GROMACS .gro file of C-alpha atoms in nm:
model
  449
    1UNK     CA    1  10.775  12.506   8.868
    2UNK     CA    2  10.421  12.420   8.768
    3UNK     CA    3  10.335  12.057   8.692
    4UNK     CA    4  10.038  11.980   8.468
    5UNK     CA    5   9.940  11.614   8.450
    6UNK     CA    6   9.695  11.459   8.205
    7UNK     CA    7   9.479  11.189   8.365
    8UNK     CA    8   9.286  10.900   8.221
    9UNK     CA    9   9.050  10.725   8.464
   10UNK     CA   10   9.243  10.883   8.749
   11UNK     CA   11   9.584  10.760   8.628
   12UNK     CA   12   9.856  11.001   8.514
   13UNK     CA   13   9.945  10.934   8.150
   14UNK     CA   14  10.143  11.251   8.077
   15UNK     CA   15  10.318  11.523   8.276
   16UNK     CA   16  10.463  11.856   8.160
   17UNK     CA   17  10.659  12.108   8.370
   18UNK     CA   18  10.645  12.484   8.319
   19UNK     CA   19  10.868  12.746   8.477
   20UNK     CA   20  10.665  13.059   8.401
   21UNK     CA   21  10.312  13.184   8.344
   22UNK     CA   22  10.079  13.240   8.169
   23UNK     CA   23  10.019  12.886   8.044
   24UNK     CA   24   9.767  12.843   7.764
   25UNK     CA   25   9.583  12.510   7.751
   26UNK     CA   26   9.381  12.396   7.451
   27UNK     CA   27   9.368  12.199   7.129
   28UNK     CA   28   9.546  12.462   6.926
   29UNK     CA   29   9.906  12.377   6.824
   30UNK     CA   30  10.004  12.725   6.949
   31UNK     CA   31   9.895  12.636   7.304
   32UNK     CA   32  10.161  12.584   7.570
   33UNK     CA   33   9.985  12.265   7.681
   34UNK     CA   34   9.821  12.089   7.386
   35UNK     CA   35   9.535  11.847   7.461
   36UNK     CA   36   9.434  11.624   7.169
   37UNK     CA   37   9.071  11.573   7.262
   38UNK     CA   38   8.773  11.669   7.040
   39UNK     CA   39   8.576  11.814   7.333
   40UNK     CA   40   8.858  12.058   7.419
   41UNK     CA   41   8.842  12.400   7.252
   42UNK     CA   42   9.139  12.560   7.078
   43UNK     CA   43   9.184  12.812   7.361
   44UNK     CA   44   9.009  12.637   7.646
   45UNK     CA   45   9.183  12.765   7.963
   46UNK     CA   46   9.489  12.943   8.095
   47UNK     CA   47   9.693  12.942   8.414
   48UNK     CA   48   9.829  13.271   8.545
   49UNK     CA   49   9.934  13.452   8.862
   50UNK     CA   50   9.693  13.674   9.053
   51UNK     CA   51   9.781  13.998   9.230
   52UNK     CA   52   9.913  13.816   9.539
   53UNK     CA   53  10.133  13.580   9.336
   54UNK     CA   54   9.906  13.274   9.369
   55UNK     CA   55   9.820  13.047   9.079
   56UNK     CA   56   9.476  13.071   8.920
   57UNK     CA   57   9.318  12.869   8.641
   58UNK     CA   58   9.064  13.057   8.432
   59UNK     CA   59   8.835  12.950   8.150
   60UNK     CA   60   8.900  13.081   7.802
   61UNK     CA   61   8.668  13.033   7.508
   62UNK     CA   62   8.592  12.669   7.586
   63UNK     CA   63   8.259  12.555   7.444
   64UNK     CA   64   8.223  12.270   7.696
   65UNK     CA   65   8.331  12.474   7.996
   66UNK     CA   66   8.587  12.440   8.273
   67UNK     CA   67   8.505  12.221   8.573
   68UNK     CA   68   8.664  12.176   8.916
   69UNK     CA   69   8.514  11.858   9.057
   70UNK     CA   70   8.140  11.871   8.988
   71UNK     CA   71   8.133  12.253   8.962
   72UNK     CA   72   8.148  12.455   8.645
   73UNK     CA   73   8.381  12.750   8.710
   74UNK     CA   74   8.507  13.064   8.545
   75UNK     CA   75   8.825  13.072   8.756
   76UNK     CA   76   8.965  12.884   9.055
   77UNK     CA   77   9.270  12.940   9.279
   78UNK     CA   78   9.519  12.652   9.276
   79UNK     CA   79   9.602  12.546   9.633
   80UNK     CA   80   9.808  12.229   9.657
   81UNK     CA   81   9.677  11.997   9.386
   82UNK     CA   82   9.379  12.096   9.175
   83UNK     CA   83   9.195  11.864   8.939
   84UNK     CA   84   9.012  12.029   8.653
   85UNK     CA   85   8.815  11.902   8.356
   86UNK     CA   86   8.825  12.065   8.015
   87UNK     CA   87   8.553  11.903   7.813
   88UNK     CA   88   8.620  11.532   7.861
   89UNK     CA   89   8.992  11.582   7.932
   90UNK     CA   90   9.099  11.571   8.297
   91UNK     CA   91   9.414  11.741   8.422
   92UNK     CA   92   9.584  11.788   8.758
   93UNK     CA   93   9.776  12.108   8.836
   94UNK     CA   94  10.031  12.148   9.113
   95UNK     CA   95  10.299  12.401   9.194
   96UNK     CA   96  10.606  12.193   9.283
   97UNK     CA   97  10.920  12.301   9.465
   98UNK     CA   98  11.273  12.218   9.361
   99UNK     CA   99  11.359  12.037   9.684
  100UNK     CA  100  11.646  11.788   9.714
  101UNK     CA  101  11.568  11.421   9.656
  102UNK     CA  102  11.406  11.261   9.958
  103UNK     CA  103  11.496  10.904  10.060
  104UNK     CA  104  11.212  10.653  10.069
  105UNK     CA  105  11.145  10.362  10.301
  106UNK     CA  106  10.992  10.019  10.249
  107UNK     CA  107  10.675  10.147  10.413
  108UNK     CA  108  10.648  10.418  10.147
  109UNK     CA  109  10.665  10.154   9.874
  110UNK     CA  110  10.374   9.966  10.028
  111UNK     CA  111  10.166  10.280  10.005
  112UNK     CA  112  10.203  10.313   9.628
  113UNK     CA  113   9.892  10.269   9.421
  114UNK     CA  114   9.873   9.921   9.270
  115UNK     CA  115   9.677   9.797   8.974
  116UNK     CA  116   9.358   9.621   9.083
  117UNK     CA  117   9.197   9.340   8.887
  118UNK     CA  118   8.847   9.189   8.908
  119UNK     CA  119   9.003   8.916   9.122
  120UNK     CA  120   9.085   9.184   9.381
  121UNK     CA  121   8.718   9.284   9.395
  122UNK     CA  122   8.616   8.920   9.425
  123UNK     CA  123   8.862   8.862   9.710
  124UNK     CA  124   8.736   9.154   9.918
  125UNK     CA  125   8.371   9.069   9.850
  126UNK     CA  126   8.429   8.703   9.947
  127UNK     CA  127   8.596   8.805  10.274
  128UNK     CA  128   8.305   9.038  10.355
  129UNK     CA  129   8.040   8.775  10.270
  130UNK     CA  130   8.214   8.515  10.486
  131UNK     CA  131   8.214   8.753  10.784
  132UNK     CA  132   7.852   8.858  10.731
  133UNK     CA  133   7.735   8.495  10.709
  134UNK     CA  134   7.937   8.387  11.011
  135UNK     CA  135   7.675   8.506  11.258
  136UNK     CA  136   7.401   8.297  11.094
  137UNK     CA  137   7.621   7.990  11.052
  138UNK     CA  138   7.727   7.993  11.418
  139UNK     CA  139   7.366   8.002  11.541
  140UNK     CA  140   7.242   7.676  11.699
  141UNK     CA  141   6.925   7.661  11.487
  142UNK     CA  142   7.133   7.664  11.168
  143UNK     CA  143   7.267   7.316  11.250
  144UNK     CA  144   6.935   7.180  11.369
  145UNK     CA  145   6.845   6.847  11.199
  146UNK     CA  146   6.501   6.996  11.126
  147UNK     CA  147   6.657   7.280  10.926
  148UNK     CA  148   6.664   7.143  10.571
  149UNK     CA  149   6.699   7.483  10.403
  150UNK     CA  150   7.031   7.592  10.551
  151UNK     CA  151   7.216   7.590  10.217
  152UNK     CA  152   6.937   7.777  10.040
  153UNK     CA  153   6.929   8.027  10.325
  154UNK     CA  154   7.301   8.095  10.302
  155UNK     CA  155   7.285   8.138   9.924
  156UNK     CA  156   6.987   8.373   9.949
  157UNK     CA  157   7.151   8.576  10.227
  158UNK     CA  158   7.480   8.594  10.036
  159UNK     CA  159   7.303   8.722   9.725
  160UNK     CA  160   7.119   8.996   9.911
  161UNK     CA  161   7.437   9.095  10.097
  162UNK     CA  162   7.631   9.106   9.770
  163UNK     CA  163   7.386   9.365   9.636
  164UNK     CA  164   7.407   9.560   9.963
  165UNK     CA  165   7.789   9.560   9.956
  166UNK     CA  166   7.799   9.696   9.601
  167UNK     CA  167   7.538   9.964   9.676
  168UNK     CA  168   7.710  10.077   9.997
  169UNK     CA  169   8.048  10.069   9.824
  170UNK     CA  170   7.919  10.288   9.541
  171UNK     CA  171   7.776  10.539   9.789
  172UNK     CA  172   8.104  10.559   9.981
  173UNK     CA  173   8.300  10.593   9.658
  174UNK     CA  174   8.082  10.886   9.554
  175UNK     CA  175   8.129  11.054   9.891
  176UNK     CA  176   8.507  11.014   9.879
  177UNK     CA  177   8.522  11.147   9.522
  178UNK     CA  178   8.313  11.445   9.632
  179UNK     CA  179   8.566  11.510   9.912
  180UNK     CA  180   8.852  11.506   9.660
  181UNK     CA  181   9.001  11.170   9.757
  182UNK     CA  182   9.189  10.972   9.492
  183UNK     CA  183   9.035  10.633   9.558
  184UNK     CA  184   8.909  10.333   9.364
  185UNK     CA  185   8.627  10.089   9.416
  186UNK     CA  186   8.875   9.822   9.526
  187UNK     CA  187   8.992  10.047   9.811
  188UNK     CA  188   8.635  10.095   9.931
  189UNK     CA  189   8.561   9.721   9.910
  190UNK     CA  190   8.873   9.651  10.116
  191UNK     CA  191   8.742   9.878  10.393
  192UNK     CA  192   8.398   9.714  10.371
  193UNK     CA  193   8.563   9.374  10.411
  194UNK     CA  194   8.747   9.496  10.721
  195UNK     CA  195   8.432   9.651  10.867
  196UNK     CA  196   8.237   9.327  10.810
  197UNK     CA  197   8.467   9.151  11.057
  198UNK     CA  198   8.403   9.406  11.330
  199UNK     CA  199   8.062   9.256  11.409
  200UNK     CA  200   8.203   8.905  11.476
  201UNK     CA  201   8.484   9.067  11.674
  202UNK     CA  202   8.234   9.271  11.876
  203UNK     CA  203   8.032   8.954  11.942
  204UNK     CA  204   8.345   8.772  12.063
  205UNK     CA  205   8.439   9.059  12.296
  206UNK     CA  206   8.080   9.076  12.424
  207UNK     CA  207   8.091   8.703  12.502
  208UNK     CA  208   8.418   8.751  12.687
  209UNK     CA  209   8.270   9.051  12.872
  210UNK     CA  210   7.976   8.834  12.984
  211UNK     CA  211   8.212   8.611  13.181
  212UNK     CA  212   8.469   8.871  13.290
  213UNK     CA  213   8.271   9.188  13.370
  214UNK     CA  214   7.987   9.262  13.605
  215UNK     CA  215   7.634   9.268  13.461
  216UNK     CA  216   7.620   9.650  13.441
  217UNK     CA  217   7.965   9.695  13.290
  218UNK     CA  218   7.913   9.407  13.047
  219UNK     CA  219   7.583   9.550  12.924
  220UNK     CA  220   7.743   9.893  12.878
  221UNK     CA  221   8.031   9.748  12.678
  222UNK     CA  222   7.792   9.553  12.454
  223UNK     CA  223   7.601   9.874  12.381
  224UNK     CA  224   7.920  10.067  12.323
  225UNK     CA  225   8.092   9.826  12.083
  226UNK     CA  226   7.876   9.889  11.771
  227UNK     CA  227   7.941  10.264  11.794
  228UNK     CA  228   8.309  10.194  11.846
  229UNK     CA  229   8.319   9.966  11.541
  230UNK     CA  230   8.151  10.234  11.331
  231UNK     CA  231   8.405  10.493  11.443
  232UNK     CA  232   8.693  10.258  11.358
  233UNK     CA  233   8.569  10.209  11.002
  234UNK     CA  234   8.445  10.552  10.906
  235UNK     CA  235   8.747  10.733  11.046
  236UNK     CA  236   8.992  10.631  10.774
  237UNK     CA  237   8.723  10.588  10.508
  238UNK     CA  238   8.540  10.921  10.523
  239UNK     CA  239   8.798  11.151  10.670
  240UNK     CA  240   9.119  11.093  10.478
  241UNK     CA  241   9.163  11.326  10.185
  242UNK     CA  242   9.428  11.450   9.948
  243UNK     CA  243   9.272  11.792   9.904
  244UNK     CA  244   9.542  11.966  10.109
  245UNK     CA  245   9.908  11.902  10.041
  246UNK     CA  246  10.047  11.664  10.303
  247UNK     CA  247   9.706  11.597  10.463
  248UNK     CA  248   9.700  11.237  10.346
  249UNK     CA  249  10.041  11.160  10.496
  250UNK     CA  250   9.953  11.322  10.827
  251UNK     CA  251   9.622  11.136  10.834
  252UNK     CA  252   9.792  10.802  10.769
  253UNK     CA  253  10.038  10.854  11.054
  254UNK     CA  254   9.768  10.972  11.293
  255UNK     CA  255   9.534  10.686  11.210
  256UNK     CA  256   9.803  10.423  11.263
  257UNK     CA  257   9.857  10.561  11.613
  258UNK     CA  258   9.483  10.599  11.669
  259UNK     CA  259   9.404  10.242  11.560
  260UNK     CA  260   9.669  10.101  11.794
  261UNK     CA  261   9.545  10.316  12.084
  262UNK     CA  262   9.186  10.212  12.014
  263UNK     CA  263   9.277   9.844  12.028
  264UNK     CA  264   9.446   9.896  12.365
  265UNK     CA  265   9.141  10.089  12.488
  266UNK     CA  266   8.903   9.805  12.400
  267UNK     CA  267   9.119   9.552  12.584
  268UNK     CA  268   9.149   9.785  12.883
  269UNK     CA  269   8.771   9.826  12.901
  270UNK     CA  270   8.740   9.456  12.976
  271UNK     CA  271   8.928   9.520  13.301
  272UNK     CA  272   8.688   9.789  13.424
  273UNK     CA  273   8.457   9.517  13.554
  274UNK     CA  274   8.699   9.434  13.832
  275UNK     CA  275   8.687   9.622  14.159
  276UNK     CA  276   8.937   9.848  14.328
  277UNK     CA  277   9.259   9.985  14.188
  278UNK     CA  278   9.266   9.752  13.887
  279UNK     CA  279   8.931   9.884  13.758
  280UNK     CA  280   9.048  10.244  13.796
  281UNK     CA  281   9.376  10.173  13.618
  282UNK     CA  282   9.199   9.999  13.327
  283UNK     CA  283   8.956  10.287  13.287
  284UNK     CA  284   9.248  10.531  13.285
  285UNK     CA  285   9.426  10.331  13.013
  286UNK     CA  286   9.104  10.310  12.809
  287UNK     CA  287   9.051  10.685  12.843
  288UNK     CA  288   9.403  10.762  12.723
  289UNK     CA  289   9.362  10.522  12.427
  290UNK     CA  290   9.031  10.676  12.323
  291UNK     CA  291   9.177  11.025  12.361
  292UNK     CA  292   9.459  10.935  12.121
  293UNK     CA  293   9.203  10.799  11.876
  294UNK     CA  294   8.990  11.115  11.908
  295UNK     CA  295   9.304  11.319  11.842
  296UNK     CA  296   9.373  11.117  11.525
  297UNK     CA  297   9.013  11.173  11.408
  298UNK     CA  298   9.062  11.546  11.464
  299UNK     CA  299   9.387  11.544  11.266
  300UNK     CA  300   9.201  11.372  10.981
  301UNK     CA  301   8.893  11.593  10.981
  302UNK     CA  302   9.041  11.942  11.033
  303UNK     CA  303   9.210  11.962  10.686
  304UNK     CA  304   8.887  11.844  10.524
  305UNK     CA  305   8.692  12.108  10.715
  306UNK     CA  306   8.929  12.390  10.618
  307UNK     CA  307   8.939  12.293  10.253
  308UNK     CA  308   8.565  12.244  10.216
  309UNK     CA  309   8.500  12.572  10.399
  310UNK     CA  310   8.712  12.756  10.143
  311UNK     CA  311   8.551  12.573   9.848
  312UNK     CA  312   8.279  12.738   9.641
  313UNK     CA  313   8.066  12.427   9.587
  314UNK     CA  314   7.719  12.449   9.745
  315UNK     CA  315   7.741  12.075   9.820
  316UNK     CA  316   8.012  12.136  10.079
  317UNK     CA  317   7.773  12.200  10.369
  318UNK     CA  318   7.672  11.838  10.448
  319UNK     CA  319   8.038  11.732  10.434
  320UNK     CA  320   8.133  12.020  10.665
  321UNK     CA  321   7.868  11.910  10.914
  322UNK     CA  322   7.985  11.549  10.893
  323UNK     CA  323   8.347  11.632  10.976
  324UNK     CA  324   8.227  11.846  11.269
  325UNK     CA  325   8.010  11.573  11.420
  326UNK     CA  326   8.270  11.300  11.382
  327UNK     CA  327   8.547  11.438  11.610
  328UNK     CA  328   8.282  11.575  11.847
  329UNK     CA  329   8.139  11.225  11.897
  330UNK     CA  330   8.489  11.083  11.941
  331UNK     CA  331   8.581  11.333  12.215
  332UNK     CA  332   8.250  11.292  12.398
  333UNK     CA  333   8.316  10.917  12.388
  334UNK     CA  334   8.640  10.987  12.576
  335UNK     CA  335   8.447  11.178  12.844
  336UNK     CA  336   8.189  10.897  12.875
  337UNK     CA  337   8.454  10.635  12.943
  338UNK     CA  338   8.654  10.863  13.172
  339UNK     CA  339   8.353  10.937  13.392
  340UNK     CA  340   8.166  10.607  13.351
  341UNK     CA  341   7.842  10.784  13.249
  342UNK     CA  342   7.723  10.500  13.030
  343UNK     CA  343   7.375  10.650  12.984
  344UNK     CA  344   7.533  10.885  12.728
  345UNK     CA  345   7.590  10.594  12.491
  346UNK     CA  346   7.243  10.624  12.338
  347UNK     CA  347   7.286  10.996  12.253
  348UNK     CA  348   7.630  10.915  12.112
  349UNK     CA  349   7.481  10.645  11.892
  350UNK     CA  350   7.213  10.885  11.766
  351UNK     CA  351   7.474  11.151  11.688
  352UNK     CA  352   7.696  10.898  11.509
  353UNK     CA  353   7.412  10.755  11.302
  354UNK     CA  354   7.236  11.078  11.202
  355UNK     CA  355   7.519  11.332  11.221
  356UNK     CA  356   7.788  11.122  11.051
  357UNK     CA  357   7.668  10.807  10.875
  358UNK     CA  358   7.326  10.907  10.740
  359UNK     CA  359   7.439  11.258  10.650
  360UNK     CA  360   7.745  11.125  10.470
  361UNK     CA  361   7.536  10.879  10.269
  362UNK     CA  362   7.287  11.151  10.174
  363UNK     CA  363   7.571  11.380  10.065
  364UNK     CA  364   7.718  11.106   9.848
  365UNK     CA  365   7.380  11.048   9.683
  366UNK     CA  366   7.362  11.417   9.598
  367UNK     CA  367   7.707  11.389   9.438
  368UNK     CA  368   7.641  11.061   9.253
  369UNK     CA  369   7.303  11.149   9.100
  370UNK     CA  370   7.441  11.394   8.837
  371UNK     CA  371   7.721  11.153   8.744
  372UNK     CA  372   7.464  10.900   8.623
  373UNK     CA  373   7.357  11.145   8.351
  374UNK     CA  374   7.553  11.189   8.026
  375UNK     CA  375   7.789  11.485   8.015
  376UNK     CA  376   7.608  11.800   7.907
  377UNK     CA  377   7.294  12.003   7.991
  378UNK     CA  378   7.104  11.709   8.144
  379UNK     CA  379   7.383  11.650   8.395
  380UNK     CA  380   7.395  12.022   8.476
  381UNK     CA  381   7.019  12.022   8.538
  382UNK     CA  382   7.040  11.736   8.787
  383UNK     CA  383   7.340  11.898   8.960
  384UNK     CA  384   7.157  12.231   8.995
  385UNK     CA  385   6.857  12.061   9.153
  386UNK     CA  386   7.073  11.845   9.380
  387UNK     CA  387   7.251  12.159   9.507
  388UNK     CA  388   6.933  12.370   9.536
  389UNK     CA  389   6.894  12.518   9.884
  390UNK     CA  390   7.156  12.276  10.013
  391UNK     CA  391   7.252  12.516  10.296
  392UNK     CA  392   6.890  12.531  10.417
  393UNK     CA  393   6.862  12.153  10.395
  394UNK     CA  394   7.188  12.107  10.585
  395UNK     CA  395   7.069  12.342  10.859
  396UNK     CA  396   6.735  12.160  10.883
  397UNK     CA  397   6.907  11.819  10.895
  398UNK     CA  398   7.151  11.916  11.169
  399UNK     CA  399   6.883  12.095  11.370
  400UNK     CA  400   6.695  11.766  11.362
  401UNK     CA  401   7.006  11.580  11.478
  402UNK     CA  402   7.049  11.820  11.771
  403UNK     CA  403   6.685  11.772  11.874
  404UNK     CA  404   6.707  11.392  11.857
  405UNK     CA  405   7.033  11.386  12.053
  406UNK     CA  406   6.893  11.627  12.316
  407UNK     CA  407   6.587  11.406  12.362
  408UNK     CA  408   6.815  11.102  12.399
  409UNK     CA  409   7.018  11.286  12.664
  410UNK     CA  410   6.696  11.356  12.857
  411UNK     CA  411   6.637  10.981  12.866
  412UNK     CA  412   6.340  10.753  12.796
  413UNK     CA  413   6.166  10.867  13.115
  414UNK     CA  414   6.145  11.226  12.989
  415UNK     CA  415   5.808  11.328  12.854
  416UNK     CA  416   5.638  11.638  12.724
  417UNK     CA  417   5.870  11.879  12.550
  418UNK     CA  418   6.149  11.622  12.496
  419UNK     CA  419   5.913  11.373  12.332
  420UNK     CA  420   5.796  11.650  12.100
  421UNK     CA  421   6.161  11.747  12.033
  422UNK     CA  422   6.249  11.391  11.930
  423UNK     CA  423   5.952  11.372  11.690
  424UNK     CA  424   6.035  11.714  11.546
  425UNK     CA  425   6.398  11.613  11.498
  426UNK     CA  426   6.312  11.294  11.309
  427UNK     CA  427   6.056  11.488  11.103
  428UNK     CA  428   6.318  11.744  10.998
  429UNK     CA  429   6.568  11.473  10.898
  430UNK     CA  430   6.314  11.270  10.701
  431UNK     CA  431   6.169  11.582  10.536
  432UNK     CA  432   6.520  11.685  10.425
  433UNK     CA  433   6.580  11.343  10.268
  434UNK     CA  434   6.241  11.352  10.096
  435UNK     CA  435   6.305  11.703   9.961
  436UNK     CA  436   6.639  11.597   9.813
  437UNK     CA  437   6.480  11.292   9.648
  438UNK     CA  438   6.199  11.507   9.502
  439UNK     CA  439   6.442  11.770   9.368
  440UNK     CA  440   6.667  11.513   9.201
  441UNK     CA  441   6.372  11.312   9.063
  442UNK     CA  442   6.211  11.623   8.913
  443UNK     CA  443   6.539  11.725   8.748
  444UNK     CA  444   6.589  11.370   8.622
  445UNK     CA  445   6.268  11.394   8.420
  446UNK     CA  446   6.346  11.743   8.288
  447UNK     CA  447   6.499  11.768   7.942
  448UNK     CA  448   6.690  12.079   7.850
  449UNK     CA  449   6.701  12.194   7.488
   0.00000   0.00000   0.00000
């Protein structure tokens, strides 16, 4: 059977099942699936089988076109679930099997989407602001009797952080939408609130490491914790996707195991400062925990990689690079802890920042920019410019990342060719960002007839 669902703001408001093809979709009463929407043409699209028996959606005589995600398409194979837009109407298509009823558990009920209110946003933002202000409030100078501006300082800092939270949340939301994830702003804000508490947690563990570990091991752990915190947050946030059938469920199971293993690994690292057999045992436990987490990251990223590789959107290349760098960094992290080569932490940090975080943010900006334009030719113009030479830009960006990471591996004492490589790498990354900004800005000012 073929299920066609009509969506409104991402929520299913109607579902129709069909047992055979072709299926005609449009505003005409003679259509098999009638959509009452002025922007939908009378014979807008059809669903049929191709030569191999797979489902394909193809555009008909639709004036406003057929879209799959941000791309305007003539036809598109339906693998798993496919979301398409006909004019301003959004539908979801899925070939469903007539399997027997599956029992559900209490855990499955907790995973159901729930309605979010503005109070939910406010709760997550308040939790994040409290965590972000905690560092300043706990500082000794904050409580100094000569500090008469502490309240004003907290208010000012909270206001600036509120803007930053909303901006970062919007960027992440755009990236997740570009990757095909069914997610809302409240979900992103919840992850931001969790991530905000990782800095106070890292500070507490660093303080404990100061008293428990040796000077060298304690310094290494303090350098390693920010990268670890970033990996914890961006694993479930960037990687999880519903593009492939069953990928979301597998990712959820893998990440639960990975998060537990990562917690054990952090605790075990505290014991590596001791000498003898205990230190070796703690490092072994930490290595196993990080390996399980790296495995969960791989389970999350591989379906995204396969799906984006098969997609036709030019904007897929930065996302492909991101999901390659992310598990690579995680597995190298395992090797660093296993061998105790802490000097590799700086290259890991560079790879995580440029290869994953910065590249993901840039990709989300390229996806969000067209959405800020009204539907029609102006949006298409911005999208075309945002996707112009995206493969070349992705190659330049990641070449720059490789050069920066290689220079970091050589170490600060390296001179000559490695210093030039680092400068060339940063130049490539910054030039790629500047080119994208110029392309989008020029399209933003262009008016199509």
